[in-house]
Coordinates of C-alpha atoms in Angstrom, one line a residue:
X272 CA 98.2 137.5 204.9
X273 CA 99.1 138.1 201.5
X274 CA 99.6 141.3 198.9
X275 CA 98.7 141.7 195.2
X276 CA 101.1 143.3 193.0
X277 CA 100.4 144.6 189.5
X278 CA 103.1 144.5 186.7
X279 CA 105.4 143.0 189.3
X280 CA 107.5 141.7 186.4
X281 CA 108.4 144.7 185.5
X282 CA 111.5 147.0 186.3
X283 CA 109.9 148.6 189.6
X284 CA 107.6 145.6 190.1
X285 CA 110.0 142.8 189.9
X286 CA 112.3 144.8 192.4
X287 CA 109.7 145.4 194.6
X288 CA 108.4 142.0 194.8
X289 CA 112.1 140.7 195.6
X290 CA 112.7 143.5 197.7
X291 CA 109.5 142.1 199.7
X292 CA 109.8 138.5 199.7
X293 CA 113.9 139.7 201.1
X294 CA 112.3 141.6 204.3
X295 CA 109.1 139.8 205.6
X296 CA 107.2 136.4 204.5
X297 CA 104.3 137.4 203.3
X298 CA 103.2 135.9 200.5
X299 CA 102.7 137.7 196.9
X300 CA 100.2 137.3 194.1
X301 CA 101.7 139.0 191.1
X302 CA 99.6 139.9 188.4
X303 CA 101.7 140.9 185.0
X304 CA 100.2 140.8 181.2
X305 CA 103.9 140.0 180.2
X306 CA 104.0 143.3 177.8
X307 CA 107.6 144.3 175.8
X308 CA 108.3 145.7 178.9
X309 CA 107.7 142.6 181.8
X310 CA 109.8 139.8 181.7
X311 CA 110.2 136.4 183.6
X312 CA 113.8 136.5 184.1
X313 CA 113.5 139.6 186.6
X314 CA 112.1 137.1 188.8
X315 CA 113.6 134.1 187.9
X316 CA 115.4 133.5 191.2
X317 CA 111.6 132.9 192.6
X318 CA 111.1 130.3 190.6
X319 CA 110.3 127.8 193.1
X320 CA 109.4 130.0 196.0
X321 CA 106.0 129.2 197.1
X322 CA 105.5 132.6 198.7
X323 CA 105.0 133.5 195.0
X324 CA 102.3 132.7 192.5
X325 CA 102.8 134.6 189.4
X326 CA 99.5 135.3 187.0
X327 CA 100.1 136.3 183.3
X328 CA 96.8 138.4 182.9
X329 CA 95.9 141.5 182.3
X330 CA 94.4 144.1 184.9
X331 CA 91.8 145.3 182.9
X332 CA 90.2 141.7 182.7
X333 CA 87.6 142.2 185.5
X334 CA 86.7 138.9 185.7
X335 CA 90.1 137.7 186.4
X336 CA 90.6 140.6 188.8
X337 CA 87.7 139.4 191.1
X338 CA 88.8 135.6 190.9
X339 CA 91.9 136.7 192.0
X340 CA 91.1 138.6 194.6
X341 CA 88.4 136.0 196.0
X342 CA 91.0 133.3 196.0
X343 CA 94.0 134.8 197.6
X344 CA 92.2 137.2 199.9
X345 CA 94.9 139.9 199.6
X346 CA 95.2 142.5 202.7
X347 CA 96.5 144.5 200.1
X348 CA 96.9 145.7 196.1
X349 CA 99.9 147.5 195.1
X350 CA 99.3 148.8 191.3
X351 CA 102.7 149.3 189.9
X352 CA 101.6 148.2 186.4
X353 CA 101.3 151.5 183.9
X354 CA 102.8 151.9 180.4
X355 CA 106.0 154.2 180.9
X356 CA 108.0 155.0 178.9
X357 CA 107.3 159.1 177.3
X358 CA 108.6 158.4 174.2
X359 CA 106.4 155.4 173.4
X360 CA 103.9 157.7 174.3
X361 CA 103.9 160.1 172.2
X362 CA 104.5 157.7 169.1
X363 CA 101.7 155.9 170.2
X364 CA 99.5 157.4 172.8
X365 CA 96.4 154.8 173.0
X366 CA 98.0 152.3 174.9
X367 CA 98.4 154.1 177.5
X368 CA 95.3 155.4 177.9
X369 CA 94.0 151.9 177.9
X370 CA 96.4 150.6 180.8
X371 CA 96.9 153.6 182.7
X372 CA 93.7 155.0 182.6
X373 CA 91.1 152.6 181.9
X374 CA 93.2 149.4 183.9
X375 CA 93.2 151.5 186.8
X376 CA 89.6 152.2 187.0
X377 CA 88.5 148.5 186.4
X378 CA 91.7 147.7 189.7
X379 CA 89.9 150.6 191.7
X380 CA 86.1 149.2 190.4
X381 CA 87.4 145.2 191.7
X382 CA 89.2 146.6 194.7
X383 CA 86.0 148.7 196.0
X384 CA 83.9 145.7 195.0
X385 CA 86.3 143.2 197.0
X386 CA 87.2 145.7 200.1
X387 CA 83.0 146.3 201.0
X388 CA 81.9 143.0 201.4
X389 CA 85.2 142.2 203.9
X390 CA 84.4 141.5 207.6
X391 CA 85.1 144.8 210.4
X392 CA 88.8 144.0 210.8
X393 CA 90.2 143.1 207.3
X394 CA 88.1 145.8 205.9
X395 CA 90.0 148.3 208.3
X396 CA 92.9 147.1 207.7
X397 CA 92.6 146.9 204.0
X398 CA 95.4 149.3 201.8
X399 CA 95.3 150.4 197.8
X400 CA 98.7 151.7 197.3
X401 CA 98.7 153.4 193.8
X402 CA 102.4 153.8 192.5
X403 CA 102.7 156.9 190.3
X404 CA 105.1 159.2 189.0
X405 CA 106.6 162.9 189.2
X406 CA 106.2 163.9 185.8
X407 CA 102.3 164.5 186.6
X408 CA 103.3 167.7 188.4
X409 CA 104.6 169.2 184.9
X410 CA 108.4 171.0 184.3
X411 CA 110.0 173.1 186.5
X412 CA 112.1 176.3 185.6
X413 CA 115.8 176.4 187.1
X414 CA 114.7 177.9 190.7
X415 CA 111.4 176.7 190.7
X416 CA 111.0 174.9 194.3
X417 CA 110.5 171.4 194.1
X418 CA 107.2 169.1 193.9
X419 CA 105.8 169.0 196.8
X420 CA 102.7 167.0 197.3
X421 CA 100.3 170.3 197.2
X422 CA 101.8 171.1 193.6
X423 CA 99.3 171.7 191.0
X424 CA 98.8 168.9 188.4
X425 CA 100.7 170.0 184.7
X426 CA 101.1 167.1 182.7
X427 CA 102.7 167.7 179.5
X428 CA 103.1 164.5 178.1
X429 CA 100.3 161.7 176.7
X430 CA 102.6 159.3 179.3
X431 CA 101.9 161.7 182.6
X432 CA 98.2 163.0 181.5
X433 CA 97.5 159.3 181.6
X434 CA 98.8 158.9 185.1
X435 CA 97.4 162.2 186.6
X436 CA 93.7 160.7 185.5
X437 CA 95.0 157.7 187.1
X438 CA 96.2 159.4 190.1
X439 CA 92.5 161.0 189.9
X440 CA 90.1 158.6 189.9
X441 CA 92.5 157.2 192.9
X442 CA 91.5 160.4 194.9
X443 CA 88.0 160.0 193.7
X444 CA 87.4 156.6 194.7
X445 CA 88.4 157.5 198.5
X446 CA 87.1 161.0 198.4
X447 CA 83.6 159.4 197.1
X448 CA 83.7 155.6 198.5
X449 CA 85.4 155.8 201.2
X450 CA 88.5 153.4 199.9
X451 CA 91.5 153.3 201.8
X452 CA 93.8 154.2 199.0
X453 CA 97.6 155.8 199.4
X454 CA 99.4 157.3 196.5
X455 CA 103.0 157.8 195.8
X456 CA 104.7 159.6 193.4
X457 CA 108.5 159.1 192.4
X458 CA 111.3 160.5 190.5
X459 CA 113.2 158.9 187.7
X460 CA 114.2 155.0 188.9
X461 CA 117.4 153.2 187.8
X462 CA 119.0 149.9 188.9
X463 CA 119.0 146.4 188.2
X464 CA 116.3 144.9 185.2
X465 CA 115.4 148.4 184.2
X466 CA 114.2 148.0 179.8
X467 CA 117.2 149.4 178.1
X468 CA 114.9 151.9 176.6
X469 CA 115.8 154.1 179.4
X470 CA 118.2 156.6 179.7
X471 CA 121.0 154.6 181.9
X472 CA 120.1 151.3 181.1
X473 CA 120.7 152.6 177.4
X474 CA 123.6 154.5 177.5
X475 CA 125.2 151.4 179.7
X476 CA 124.3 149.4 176.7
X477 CA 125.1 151.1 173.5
X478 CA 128.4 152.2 174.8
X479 CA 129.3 148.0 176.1
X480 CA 128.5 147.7 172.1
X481 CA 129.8 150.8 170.9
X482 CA 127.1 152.2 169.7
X483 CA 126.4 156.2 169.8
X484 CA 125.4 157.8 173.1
X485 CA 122.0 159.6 171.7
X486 CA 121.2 162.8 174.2
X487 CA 118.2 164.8 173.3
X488 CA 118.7 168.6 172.8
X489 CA 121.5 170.3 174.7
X490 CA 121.7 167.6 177.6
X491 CA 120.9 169.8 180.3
X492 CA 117.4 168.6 181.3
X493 CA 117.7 167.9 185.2
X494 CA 116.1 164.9 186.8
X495 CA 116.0 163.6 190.4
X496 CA 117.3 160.2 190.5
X497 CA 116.8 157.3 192.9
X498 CA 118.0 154.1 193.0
X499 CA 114.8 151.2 192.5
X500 CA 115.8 149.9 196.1
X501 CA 115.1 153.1 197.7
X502 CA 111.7 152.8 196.0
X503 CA 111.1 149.5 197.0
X504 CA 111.3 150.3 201.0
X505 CA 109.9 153.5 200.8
X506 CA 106.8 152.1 199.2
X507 CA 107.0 149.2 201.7
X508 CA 107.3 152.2 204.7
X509 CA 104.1 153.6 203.2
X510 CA 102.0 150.6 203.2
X511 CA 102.8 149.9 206.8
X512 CA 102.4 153.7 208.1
X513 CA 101.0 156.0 205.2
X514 CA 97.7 157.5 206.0
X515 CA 94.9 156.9 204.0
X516 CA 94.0 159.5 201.2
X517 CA 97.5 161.0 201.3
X518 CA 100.1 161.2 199.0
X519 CA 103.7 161.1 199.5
X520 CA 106.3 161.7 197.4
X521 CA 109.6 159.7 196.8
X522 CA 112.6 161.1 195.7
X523 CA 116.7 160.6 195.6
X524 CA 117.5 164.2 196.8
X525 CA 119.9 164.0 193.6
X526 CA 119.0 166.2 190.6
X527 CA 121.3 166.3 187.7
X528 CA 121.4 167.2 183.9
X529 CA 121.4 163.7 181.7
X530 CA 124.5 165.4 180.1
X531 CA 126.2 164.6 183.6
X532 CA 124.9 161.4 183.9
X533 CA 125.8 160.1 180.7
X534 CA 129.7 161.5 181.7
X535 CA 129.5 159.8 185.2
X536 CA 128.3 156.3 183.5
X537 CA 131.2 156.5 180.7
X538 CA 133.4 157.1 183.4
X539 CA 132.9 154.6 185.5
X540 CA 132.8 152.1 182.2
X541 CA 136.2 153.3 181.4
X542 CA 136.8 152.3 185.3
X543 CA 135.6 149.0 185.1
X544 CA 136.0 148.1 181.6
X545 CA 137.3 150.0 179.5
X546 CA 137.4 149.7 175.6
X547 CA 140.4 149.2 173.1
X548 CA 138.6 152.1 171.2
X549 CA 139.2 154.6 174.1
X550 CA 137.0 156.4 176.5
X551 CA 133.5 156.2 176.1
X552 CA 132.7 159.7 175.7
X553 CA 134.0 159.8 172.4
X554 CA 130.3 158.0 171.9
X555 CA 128.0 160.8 173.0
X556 CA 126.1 162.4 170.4
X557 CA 123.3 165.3 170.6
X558 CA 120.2 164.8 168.8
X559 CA 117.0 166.4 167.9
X560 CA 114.9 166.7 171.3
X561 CA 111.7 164.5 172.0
X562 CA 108.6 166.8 171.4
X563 CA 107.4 168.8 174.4
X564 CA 110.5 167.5 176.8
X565 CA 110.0 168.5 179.9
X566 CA 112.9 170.5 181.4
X567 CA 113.2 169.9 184.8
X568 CA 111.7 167.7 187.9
X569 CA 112.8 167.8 191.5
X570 CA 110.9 166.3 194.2
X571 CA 110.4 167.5 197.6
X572 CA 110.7 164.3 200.0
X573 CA 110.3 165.9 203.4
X574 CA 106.8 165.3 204.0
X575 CA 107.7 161.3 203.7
X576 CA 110.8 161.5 206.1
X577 CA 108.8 163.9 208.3
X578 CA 105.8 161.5 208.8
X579 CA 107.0 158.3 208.2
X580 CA 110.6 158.5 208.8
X581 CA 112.2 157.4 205.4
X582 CA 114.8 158.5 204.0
X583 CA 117.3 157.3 200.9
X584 CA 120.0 155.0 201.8
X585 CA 121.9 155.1 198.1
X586 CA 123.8 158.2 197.0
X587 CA 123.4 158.5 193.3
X588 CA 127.2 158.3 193.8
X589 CA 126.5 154.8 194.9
X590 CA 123.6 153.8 193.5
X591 CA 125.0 154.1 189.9
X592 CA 128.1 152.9 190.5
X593 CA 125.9 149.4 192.0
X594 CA 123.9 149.7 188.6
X595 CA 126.9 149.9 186.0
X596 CA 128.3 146.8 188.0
X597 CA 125.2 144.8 187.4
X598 CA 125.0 145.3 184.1
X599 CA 128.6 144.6 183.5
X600 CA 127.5 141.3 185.5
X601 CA 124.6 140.7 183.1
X602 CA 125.2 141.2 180.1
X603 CA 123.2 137.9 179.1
X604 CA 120.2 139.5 180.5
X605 CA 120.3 142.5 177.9
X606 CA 121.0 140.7 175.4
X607 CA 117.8 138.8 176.4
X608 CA 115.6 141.3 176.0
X609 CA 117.0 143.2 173.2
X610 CA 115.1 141.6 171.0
X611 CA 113.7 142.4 167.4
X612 CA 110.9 144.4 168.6
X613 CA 113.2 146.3 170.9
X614 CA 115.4 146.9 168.1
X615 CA 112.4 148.0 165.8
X616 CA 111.3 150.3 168.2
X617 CA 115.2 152.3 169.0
X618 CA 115.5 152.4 165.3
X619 CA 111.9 154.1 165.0
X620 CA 112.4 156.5 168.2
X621 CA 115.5 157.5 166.8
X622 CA 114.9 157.9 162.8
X623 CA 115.6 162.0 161.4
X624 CA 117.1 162.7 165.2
X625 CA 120.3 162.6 163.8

């Protein structure tokens, strides 16, 4: 028996793929195109694990697709692989569309193509688990309720319209074909190998270096936030359990203004290592907001624990104390990937925010 993951270099990826090769094992073909984003090191402690046999390819090249799938003979694909990042998407919306639109429809295309012509009992048997996100859902006002998985789609970004045609043409394919897909969609991930282009891994960052704490607008856009590891087992819980054609949604039961979470991180800094300069919150700096910011998601994470009896295990309270540590415990991996690109690209997303 063995899985496909897509993007399983990346931040979600990698920690799934550890996550999985930790609890059962089943082996793991992982699939990345090794973008800004997906690196080697995240998975560096597999280097000589044979339960993993990593690809450098890219997920719309069909052809490599079908080898793959023909070789290894996966019992499942889970497609974590997507551009992410909002801001990056709205400078530059095309790639995007490319991965997460049209790199999802040649998966679905390879996976429909590969799932008919199994025998009776692997074809049964056989799971597309599609790993999407909250934002698709849209922005929330203060006492909206939370997502639920009947919420209307009201994407608002280039990022999550991207991922709600994804999310889509995932319905589609077992509405219309009959494939035995399952769908997730999370709130905001942090922990361990996350790109520092993100809120916590960037705040974590600049202040270590002293840099200004950048927060768009007034602060007080609320997120739910759960810890990658969560993540990785509740994903795991679905592929086991989830019933096809459903969607079930993943959250951290924690929603919080980044204005708070940017406090709690330069607390625990000035807890665990703190500078000569003083506390950290001297740092923190308000900036122009990123065009059309969403205000608010919260996700509703009862039909999950209802039906499939999962449920977080971090508190943010110690989930984000776990993250600071790590990065205080690898600060060589950072530094590895804050490369020239990375600092081209900060300096362009931040230009005139001032």
């Amino acid at each position: 028996m063995t899985i496909l993951v897509t993007g399983g270099a990346g931040f979600i990826g990698a920690n799934f793929v550890l996550d999985w090769l930790r609890h059962c094992n089943e082996p793991v073909v992982n699939l990345d195109k090794l973008t800004y984003a997906g690196n080697r090191e995240n998975l560096i402690t597999l280097e000589r694990d044979a339960r993993h046999a990593f690809v450098v390819g890219d997920i719309g090249d069909r052809t490599l697709v079908d080898h793959l799938l023909a070789e290894h003979r996966p019992r499942a694909i889970v497609h974590f692989a997507a551009e992410s990042h909002v801001d990056r998407s709205i400078h530059g919306p095309e790639d995007f569309m490319r991965t997460n639109i049209e790199g999802s429809f040649r998966m679905l295309e390879a996976a429909r193509s590969y799932w008919s012509a199994l025998e009776d009992v692997a074809r049964s048997g056989f799971r597309f688990l599609h790993v999407s996100t909250d934002e698709v859902y849209g922005s929330l006002g203060p006492q909206d309720p939370a997502f639920s998985e009947t919420h209307a789609y009201a994407p608002n970004s280039p990022y999550s319209a991207s991922k709600a045609a994804s999310d889509h043409l995932v319905r589609a394919y077992h509405h219309t074909y009959g494939l035995p897909v399952l769908t997730t969609n999370c709130s905001n991930n942090y922990g361990p190998y996350q790109f520092p282009e993100k809120l916590i891994p960037l705040v974590i960052a600049n202040a270590l270096a002293g840099k200004p704490l950048p927060i768009y607008g007034d602060g007080m856009n609320v997120r739910d936030w759960l810890h990658v590891s969560d993540h990785c087992a509740a994903i795991r819980v679905v592929l086991a359990k989830g019933q096809t054609g459903e969607t079930y949604n993943i959250g951290g039961w924690n929603e919080m203004p980044n204005l708070v979470i940017v406090i709690t991180i330069c607390a625990l800094l000035d807890a665990l290592q703190p500078s000569v300069s003083g506390p950290y919150e001297r740092l923190i700096g308000f900036v122009k907001d990123r065009p059309g910011h969403d205000r608010r998601y919260a996700i509703d994470a009862r039909k999950i624990e209802r039906e499939l009896g999962w449920r977080p295990a971090e508190t943010f309270d110690s989930g984000i104390r776990k993250t600071v540590q790590w990065y205080l415990d690898h600060g060589q991996w950072t530094a590895s990937v804050q490369s020239g690109a990375y600092r081209n690209w900060i300096a362009a997303n931040y230009v005139n925010r001032a």
